[in-house]
Amino acid sequence: MNKVHEEGISKFRLTLKRAPAPEQNQFIALEKWRALLYRLGLVGEYPTKQIGYGTLSSRLNKKSFIITGSQTGHLAHLQSHHYTRVIECDLKRGSVTAEGLIPPSRESLSHFEIYETNPSIQFVFHVHHAELWEFLKKTSQNSLASSSPHGVLETDMAISEYIAQKNAGLFIVQNLKNEIFSFGCSAEEAGKNILDLYRKLAVRH
Ligand SMILES: [Zn+2]
């Protein structure tokens, strides 16, 4: 384990400013896709550990975005108070400042990095799936090697170059098992990347 990894984890610092939940029009596209991804098991909760997985976000402006709240993975449908606004991130310090009624997860840092790297990207969907991940690892060029920690992708040049060059895409990080990142200029683009992959694998069985 490298030093950056340890620091990335230990340095996660959250400031939550209590504020009204986001407006419905700010998360309706996310909610539509999340409900579908939940049904497919791409968003959910690991029952034994009761740890939620899968985070969806959409950009609000240059620095801020709406994201699903922490520990909401077990819910089939989210309401406005389950979404929160991330208004500031500092990757070096590992700090996240959010406004809302629920804390964002530490995955906010990965979402932030993707938005920072390419200003055209408007949506980031992060899902977990063992079979899709294995399939991508074997077959895809978008299986990117990284020694970087969960939540801090920037240390890997291959990943930042890939994101910078594409306005819509999907990638995995080799040492983040089961984790898939999809992004696009619209919710449809980000969602379709994942669905296409899911269908491709379903056909193979
Ligand atoms: Zn994850």
Short mmCIF file of N, CA and C and ligand atoms in Angstrom, two decimals, residues 46 52-55 105 107 110-111 126-128 150-151 176-181, ligand 1:
data_model
loop_
_atom_site.label_atom_id
_atom_site.label_comp_id
_atom_site.label_asym_id
_atom_site.label_seq_id
_atom_site.Cartn_x
_atom_site.Cartn_y
_atom_site.Cartn_z
N TYR A 46 -24.39 -4.45 0.43
CA TYR A 46 -23.88 -5.78 0.75
C TYR A 46 -24.52 -6.23 2.06
N GLY A 52 -23.55 0.18 1.88
CA GLY A 52 -24.17 0.56 0.62
C GLY A 52 -23.14 0.77 -0.47
N TYR A 53 -23.55 0.59 -1.73
CA TYR A 53 -22.64 0.86 -2.84
C TYR A 53 -23.42 1.47 -3.99
N GLY A 54 -22.68 2.19 -4.82
CA GLY A 54 -23.29 2.82 -6.00
C GLY A 54 -23.64 4.27 -5.69
N THR A 55 -23.04 5.19 -6.43
CA THR A 55 -23.32 6.61 -6.21
C THR A 55 -23.52 7.28 -7.57
N SER A 105 -21.11 10.46 0.35
CA SER A 105 -20.10 9.47 0.67
C SER A 105 -18.72 9.99 0.28
N GLU A 107 -16.96 8.75 -1.80
CA GLU A 107 -16.83 8.60 -3.25
C GLU A 107 -17.02 9.93 -3.96
N SER A 110 -14.06 10.99 -5.97
CA SER A 110 -13.87 10.43 -7.33
C SER A 110 -14.74 11.18 -8.34
N HIS A 111 -16.00 11.44 -7.94
CA HIS A 111 -16.91 12.18 -8.82
C HIS A 111 -16.31 13.56 -9.12
N HIS A 126 -21.47 5.73 -10.64
CA HIS A 126 -20.49 4.78 -10.14
C HIS A 126 -21.25 3.58 -9.58
N VAL A 127 -21.02 2.40 -10.17
CA VAL A 127 -21.77 1.20 -9.77
C VAL A 127 -20.79 0.08 -9.41
N HIS A 128 -21.32 -0.94 -8.76
CA HIS A 128 -20.53 -2.12 -8.44
C HIS A 128 -21.16 -3.33 -9.11
N HIS A 150 -9.19 4.44 -3.41
CA HIS A 150 -10.59 4.66 -3.68
C HIS A 150 -10.90 6.13 -3.40
N GLY A 151 -11.40 6.81 -4.38
CA GLY A 151 -11.76 8.20 -4.14
C GLY A 151 -10.73 9.19 -4.61
N LEU A 176 -9.42 -1.65 -7.95
CA LEU A 176 -10.67 -1.39 -7.23
C LEU A 176 -11.69 -2.41 -7.70
N LYS A 177 -11.68 -3.56 -7.08
CA LYS A 177 -12.48 -4.69 -7.54
C LYS A 177 -13.97 -4.36 -7.52
N ASN A 178 -14.65 -4.76 -8.60
CA ASN A 178 -16.11 -4.60 -8.76
C ASN A 178 -16.57 -3.17 -9.07
N GLU A 179 -15.65 -2.22 -9.08
CA GLU A 179 -16.06 -0.82 -9.21
C GLU A 179 -16.01 -0.36 -10.66
N ILE A 180 -17.12 0.20 -11.11
CA ILE A 180 -17.23 0.66 -12.49
C ILE A 180 -17.64 2.13 -12.49
N PHE A 181 -16.98 2.93 -13.31
CA PHE A 181 -17.29 4.36 -13.41
C PHE A 181 -17.77 4.67 -14.81
ZN ZN B 1 -17.50 2.10 -5.03
#
